[in-house]
Coordinates of C-alpha atoms in Angstrom, one line a residue:
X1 CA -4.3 -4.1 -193.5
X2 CA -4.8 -4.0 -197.4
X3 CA -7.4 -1.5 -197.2
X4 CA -4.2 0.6 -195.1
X5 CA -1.9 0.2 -197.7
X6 CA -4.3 1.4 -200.0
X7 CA -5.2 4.2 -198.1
X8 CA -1.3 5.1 -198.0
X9 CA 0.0 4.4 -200.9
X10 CA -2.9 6.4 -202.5
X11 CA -2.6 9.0 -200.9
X12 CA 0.2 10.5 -202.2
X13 CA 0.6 8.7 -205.4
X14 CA 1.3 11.1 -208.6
X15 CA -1.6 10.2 -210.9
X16 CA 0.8 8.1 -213.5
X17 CA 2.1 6.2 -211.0
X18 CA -1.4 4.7 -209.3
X19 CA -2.2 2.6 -211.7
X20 CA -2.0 -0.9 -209.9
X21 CA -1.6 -3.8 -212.1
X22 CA -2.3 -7.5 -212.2
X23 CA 0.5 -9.6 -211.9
X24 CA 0.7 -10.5 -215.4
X25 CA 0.4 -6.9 -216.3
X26 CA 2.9 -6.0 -214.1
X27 CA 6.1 -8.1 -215.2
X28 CA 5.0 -7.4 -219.4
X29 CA 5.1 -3.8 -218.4
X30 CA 8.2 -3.8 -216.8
X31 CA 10.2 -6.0 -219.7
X32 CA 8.6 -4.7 -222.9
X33 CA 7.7 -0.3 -221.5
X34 CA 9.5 1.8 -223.7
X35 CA 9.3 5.4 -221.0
X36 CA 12.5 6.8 -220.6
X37 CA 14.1 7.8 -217.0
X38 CA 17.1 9.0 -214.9
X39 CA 17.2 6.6 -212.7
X40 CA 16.8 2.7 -212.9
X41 CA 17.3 0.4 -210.0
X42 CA 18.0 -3.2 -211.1
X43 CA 18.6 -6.6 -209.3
X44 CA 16.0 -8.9 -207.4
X45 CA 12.9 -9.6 -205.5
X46 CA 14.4 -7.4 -202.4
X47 CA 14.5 -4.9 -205.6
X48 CA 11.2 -5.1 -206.8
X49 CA 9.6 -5.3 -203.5
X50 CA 12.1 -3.3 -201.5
X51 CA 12.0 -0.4 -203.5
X52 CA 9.4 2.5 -204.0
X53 CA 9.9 4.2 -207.6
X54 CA 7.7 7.2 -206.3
X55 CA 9.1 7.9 -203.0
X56 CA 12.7 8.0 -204.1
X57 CA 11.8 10.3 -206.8
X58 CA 10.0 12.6 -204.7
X59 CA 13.5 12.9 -202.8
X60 CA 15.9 12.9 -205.8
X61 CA 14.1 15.0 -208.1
X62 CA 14.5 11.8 -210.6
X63 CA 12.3 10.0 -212.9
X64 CA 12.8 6.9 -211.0
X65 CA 11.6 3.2 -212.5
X66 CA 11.8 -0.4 -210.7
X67 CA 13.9 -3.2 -212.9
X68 CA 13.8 -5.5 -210.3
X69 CA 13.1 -9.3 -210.9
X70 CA 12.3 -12.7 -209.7
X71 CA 15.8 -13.8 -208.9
X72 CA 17.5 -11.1 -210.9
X73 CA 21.3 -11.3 -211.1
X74 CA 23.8 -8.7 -211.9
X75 CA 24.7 -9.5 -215.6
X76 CA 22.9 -9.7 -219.4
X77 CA 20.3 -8.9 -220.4
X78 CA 19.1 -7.2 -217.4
X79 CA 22.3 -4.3 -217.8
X80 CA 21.0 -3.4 -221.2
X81 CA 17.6 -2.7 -220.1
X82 CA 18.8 -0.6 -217.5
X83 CA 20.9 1.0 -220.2
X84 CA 18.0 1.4 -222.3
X85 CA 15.9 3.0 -220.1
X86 CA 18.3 6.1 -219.3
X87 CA 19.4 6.5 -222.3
X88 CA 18.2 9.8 -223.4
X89 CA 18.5 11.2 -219.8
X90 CA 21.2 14.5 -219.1
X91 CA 21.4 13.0 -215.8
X92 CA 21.6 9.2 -215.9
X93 CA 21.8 6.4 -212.8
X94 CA 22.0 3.5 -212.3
X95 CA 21.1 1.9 -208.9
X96 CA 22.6 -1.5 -208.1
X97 CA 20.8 -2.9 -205.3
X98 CA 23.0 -5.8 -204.2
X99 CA 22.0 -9.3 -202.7
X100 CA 24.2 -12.4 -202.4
X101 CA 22.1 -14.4 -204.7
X102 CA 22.4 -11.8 -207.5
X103 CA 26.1 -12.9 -207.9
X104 CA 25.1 -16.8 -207.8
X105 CA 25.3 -18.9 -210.9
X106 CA 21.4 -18.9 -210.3
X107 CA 20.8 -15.3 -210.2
X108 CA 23.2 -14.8 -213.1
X109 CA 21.7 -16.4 -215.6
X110 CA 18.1 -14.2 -215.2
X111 CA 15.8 -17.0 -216.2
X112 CA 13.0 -15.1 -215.6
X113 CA 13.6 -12.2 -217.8
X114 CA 15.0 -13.9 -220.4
X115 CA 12.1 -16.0 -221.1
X116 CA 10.0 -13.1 -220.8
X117 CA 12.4 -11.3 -223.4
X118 CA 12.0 -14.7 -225.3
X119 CA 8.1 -14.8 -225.3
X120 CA 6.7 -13.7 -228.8
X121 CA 3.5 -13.2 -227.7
X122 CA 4.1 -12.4 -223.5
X123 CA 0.2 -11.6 -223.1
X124 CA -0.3 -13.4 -219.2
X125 CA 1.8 -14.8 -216.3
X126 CA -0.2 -15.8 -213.4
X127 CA 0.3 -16.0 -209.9
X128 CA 0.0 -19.7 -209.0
X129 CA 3.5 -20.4 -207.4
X130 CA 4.6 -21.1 -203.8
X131 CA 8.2 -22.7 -201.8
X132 CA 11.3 -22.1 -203.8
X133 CA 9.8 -20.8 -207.3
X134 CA 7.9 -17.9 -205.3
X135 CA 11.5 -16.3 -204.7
X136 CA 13.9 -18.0 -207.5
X137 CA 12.7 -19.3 -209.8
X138 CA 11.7 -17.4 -213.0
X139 CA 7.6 -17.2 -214.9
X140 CA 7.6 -18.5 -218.6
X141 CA 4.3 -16.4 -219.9
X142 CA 3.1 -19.2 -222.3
X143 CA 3.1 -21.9 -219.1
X144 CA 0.7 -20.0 -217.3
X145 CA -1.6 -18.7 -219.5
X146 CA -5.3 -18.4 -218.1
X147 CA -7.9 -16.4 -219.3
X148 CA -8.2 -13.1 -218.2
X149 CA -11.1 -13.6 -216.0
X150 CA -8.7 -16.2 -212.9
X151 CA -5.5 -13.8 -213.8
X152 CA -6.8 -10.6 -213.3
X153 CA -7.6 -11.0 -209.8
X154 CA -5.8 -8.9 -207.4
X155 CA -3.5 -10.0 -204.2
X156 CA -4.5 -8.5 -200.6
X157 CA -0.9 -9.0 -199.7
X158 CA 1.0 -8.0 -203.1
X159 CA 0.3 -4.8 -205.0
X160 CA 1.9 -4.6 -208.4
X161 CA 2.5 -1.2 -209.5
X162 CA 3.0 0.3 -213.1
X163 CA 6.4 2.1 -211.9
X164 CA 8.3 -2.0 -211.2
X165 CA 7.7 -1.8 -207.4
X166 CA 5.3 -4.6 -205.8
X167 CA 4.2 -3.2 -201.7
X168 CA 4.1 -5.9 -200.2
X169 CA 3.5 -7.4 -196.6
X170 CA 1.7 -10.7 -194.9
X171 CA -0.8 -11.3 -192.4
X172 CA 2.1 -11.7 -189.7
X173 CA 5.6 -11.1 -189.8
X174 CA 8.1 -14.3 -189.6
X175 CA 11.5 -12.7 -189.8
X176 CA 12.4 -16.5 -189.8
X177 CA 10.4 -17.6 -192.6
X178 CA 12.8 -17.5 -195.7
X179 CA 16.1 -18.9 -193.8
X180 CA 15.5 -22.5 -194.7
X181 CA 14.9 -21.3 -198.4
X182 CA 17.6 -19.6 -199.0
X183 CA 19.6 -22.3 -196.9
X184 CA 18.8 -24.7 -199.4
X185 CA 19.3 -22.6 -202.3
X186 CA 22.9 -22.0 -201.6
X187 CA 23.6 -25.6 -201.1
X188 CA 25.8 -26.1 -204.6
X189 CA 25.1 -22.1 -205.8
X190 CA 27.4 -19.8 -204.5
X191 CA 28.5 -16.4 -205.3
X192 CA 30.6 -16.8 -208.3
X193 CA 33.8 -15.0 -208.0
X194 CA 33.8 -13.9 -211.7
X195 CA 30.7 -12.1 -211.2
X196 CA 33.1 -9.4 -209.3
X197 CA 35.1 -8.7 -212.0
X198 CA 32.2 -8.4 -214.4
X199 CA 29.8 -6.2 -213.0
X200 CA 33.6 -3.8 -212.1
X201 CA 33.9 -3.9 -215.9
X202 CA 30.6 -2.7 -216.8
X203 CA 30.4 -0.1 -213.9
X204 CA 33.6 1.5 -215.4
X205 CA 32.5 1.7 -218.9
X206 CA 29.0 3.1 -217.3
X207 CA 31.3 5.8 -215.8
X208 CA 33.5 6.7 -218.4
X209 CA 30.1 7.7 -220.3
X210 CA 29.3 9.9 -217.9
X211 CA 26.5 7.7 -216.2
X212 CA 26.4 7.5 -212.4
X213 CA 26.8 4.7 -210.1
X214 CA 25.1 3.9 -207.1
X215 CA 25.6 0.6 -205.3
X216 CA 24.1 -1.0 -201.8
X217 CA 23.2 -4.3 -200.4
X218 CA 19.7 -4.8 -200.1
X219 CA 18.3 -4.7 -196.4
X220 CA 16.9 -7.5 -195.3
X221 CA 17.6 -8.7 -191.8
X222 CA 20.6 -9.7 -189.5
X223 CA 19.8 -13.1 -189.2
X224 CA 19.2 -13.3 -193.0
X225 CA 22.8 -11.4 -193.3
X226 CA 24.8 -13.9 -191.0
X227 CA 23.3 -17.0 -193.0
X228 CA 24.2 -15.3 -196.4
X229 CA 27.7 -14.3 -195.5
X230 CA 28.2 -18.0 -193.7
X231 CA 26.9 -19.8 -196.5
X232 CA 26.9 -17.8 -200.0
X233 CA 30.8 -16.9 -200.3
X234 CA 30.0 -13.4 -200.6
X235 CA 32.4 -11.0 -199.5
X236 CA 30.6 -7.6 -199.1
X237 CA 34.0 -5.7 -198.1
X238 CA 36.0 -6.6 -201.2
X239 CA 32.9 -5.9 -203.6
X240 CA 31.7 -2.6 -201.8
X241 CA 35.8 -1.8 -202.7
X242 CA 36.5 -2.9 -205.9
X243 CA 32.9 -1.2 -207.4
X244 CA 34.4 2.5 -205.4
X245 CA 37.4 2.1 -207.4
X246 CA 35.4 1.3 -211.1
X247 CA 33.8 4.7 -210.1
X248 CA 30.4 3.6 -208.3
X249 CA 29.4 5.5 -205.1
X250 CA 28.7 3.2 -202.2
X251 CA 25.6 3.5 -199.6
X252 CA 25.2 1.7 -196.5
X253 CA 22.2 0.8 -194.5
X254 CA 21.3 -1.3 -191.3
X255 CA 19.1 -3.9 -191.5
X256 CA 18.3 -3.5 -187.8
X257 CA 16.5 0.1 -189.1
X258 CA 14.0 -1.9 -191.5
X259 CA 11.1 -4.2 -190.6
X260 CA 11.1 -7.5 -193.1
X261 CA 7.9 -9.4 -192.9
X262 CA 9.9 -13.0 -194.6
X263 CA 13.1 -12.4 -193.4
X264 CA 14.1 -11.9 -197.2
X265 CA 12.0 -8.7 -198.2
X266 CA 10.8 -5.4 -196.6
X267 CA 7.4 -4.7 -195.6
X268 CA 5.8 -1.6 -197.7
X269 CA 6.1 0.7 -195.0
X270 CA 9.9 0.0 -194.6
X271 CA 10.5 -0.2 -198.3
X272 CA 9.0 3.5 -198.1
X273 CA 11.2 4.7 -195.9
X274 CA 14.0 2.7 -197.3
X275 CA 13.5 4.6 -200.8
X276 CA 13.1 7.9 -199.2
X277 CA 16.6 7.4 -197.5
X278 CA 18.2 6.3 -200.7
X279 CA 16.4 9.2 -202.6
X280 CA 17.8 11.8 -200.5
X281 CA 21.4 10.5 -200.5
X282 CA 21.4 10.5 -204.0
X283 CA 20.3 14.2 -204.8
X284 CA 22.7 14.9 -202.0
X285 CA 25.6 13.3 -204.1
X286 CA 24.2 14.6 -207.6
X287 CA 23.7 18.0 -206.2
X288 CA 27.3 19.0 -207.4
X289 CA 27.6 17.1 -210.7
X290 CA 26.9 19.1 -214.0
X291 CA 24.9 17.2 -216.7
X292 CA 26.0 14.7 -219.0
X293 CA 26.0 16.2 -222.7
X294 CA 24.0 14.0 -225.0

């Protein structure tokens, strides 16, 4: 199967996006790169491995980059990144890929990135985590340093890529896998209702500079969808609403069109076709919007 995804991926990569990175490499790349875009997609691990930087560019026309992160949530300082990394572009977007844990007191508070952003000297992060930390909780560089020879190693199932998005998969699928985990995780962490009003707020002053908005809930799987809306508080209807008023532009998907390998994140062949969908609904929605004067 790796040797597939290789063979796929390669294929049709542009040259500066092949580059595949260690894991280490990969998440000091996508904090501390200074490469300026169009287009930045930010949120969580359904973001960073749901999402292919290449194939939605290929369909928008967009210089298109990955901020997606271990448990990322919709606030600071992951906003001024995205801010950042558009900032010189005539055509600006922002891509807010939505997942009930991204509004959670959890997700909020971005652990991982901010103790990346807090590293002085960020220089490894290595792979060695499993259960609840493999999908929430954050890396601090300095408490997993190893030398370069044990970090550098590369994952059959996980390929890190210099453009933010991680294709990933597993020897066999268990759409059930990830249900007890996230279970668990919302067990005294639910969506926090002043997350709403928030993310609104910065999505009309992203507007009013002439930056467009793109919003979604990340596919995952109905099961996973049932258990997040019967257990997380989130309430996709009045969100989906209230970010079409602040100005954003609203996509749906079915989950029942993607395949998930976990339950949680899509399998590299679906997140292919996932980012080709979004990167055509995108130019198609652009297509008739002039510029924005620098």
């Amino acid at each position: 199967m790796s040797i597939m995804l290789f063979f796929v991926l390669a294929m049709s990569e542009p040259e500066y996006e092949v580059e595949e990175l260690t894991l280490n490499e990969f998440w000091i790349h996508k904090t501390f790169q200074k490469n300026e875009y169009d287009l930045v997609v930010i949120g969580d691990s359904r973001v960073y491995r749901g999402i292919s930087p290449k194939h939605l560019a290929k369909e928008s026309g967009l210089r298109v980059f990955n901020l997606g992160y271990s448990s990322g949530g919709m606030a600071e300082p992951l906003f001024s990144i995205a801010e950042r990394s558009i900032a010189t572009s005539v055509k600006p977007v922002i891509l807010l890929g939505i997942t009930p844990h991204s509004l959670t007191p959890v997700g909020l508070s971005n652990k991982q990135l901010n103790r990346l952003m807090g590293e002085e000297h960020p220089a490894e992060i290595d792979s060695e985590s499993s259960g609840m930390m493999r999908w929430f909780e954050p890396y601090r560089p300095s408490d997993y340093l190893k030398p370069r020879s044990d970090s550098s190693k590369f994952d059959e199932f996980n390929h890190y890529y210099r453009n933010g998005w991680c294709a990933s998969h597993s020897p066999k699928d268990d759409p059930a896998r990830t249900l007890p985990i996230y279970r668990k995780n919302f067990a005294g962490n639910t969506v926090d209702s002043a997350a709403y009003e928030s993310l609104t707020k910065r999505v009309k002053i992203w507007t009013a500079n002439g930056i467009s908005v793109f919003a979604f809930r990340v596919p995952s799987t109905e099961q996973m969808e049932v258990l997040e809306d019967s257990l997380s508080g989130f309430d996709a209807s009045f969100l989906k609403n209230q970010l079409i008023l602040s100005g954003a532009k609203w996509l749906d998907f079915n989950s029942k069109d993607f395949r998930s390998y976990d339950g949680s994140h899509l399998h590299f062949e679906s997140a292919i076709e996932f980012s080709e969908r979004l990167g055509k609904m995108i130019h198609a929605e652009l297509s008739n919007q002039s510029p924005r004067e620098n």
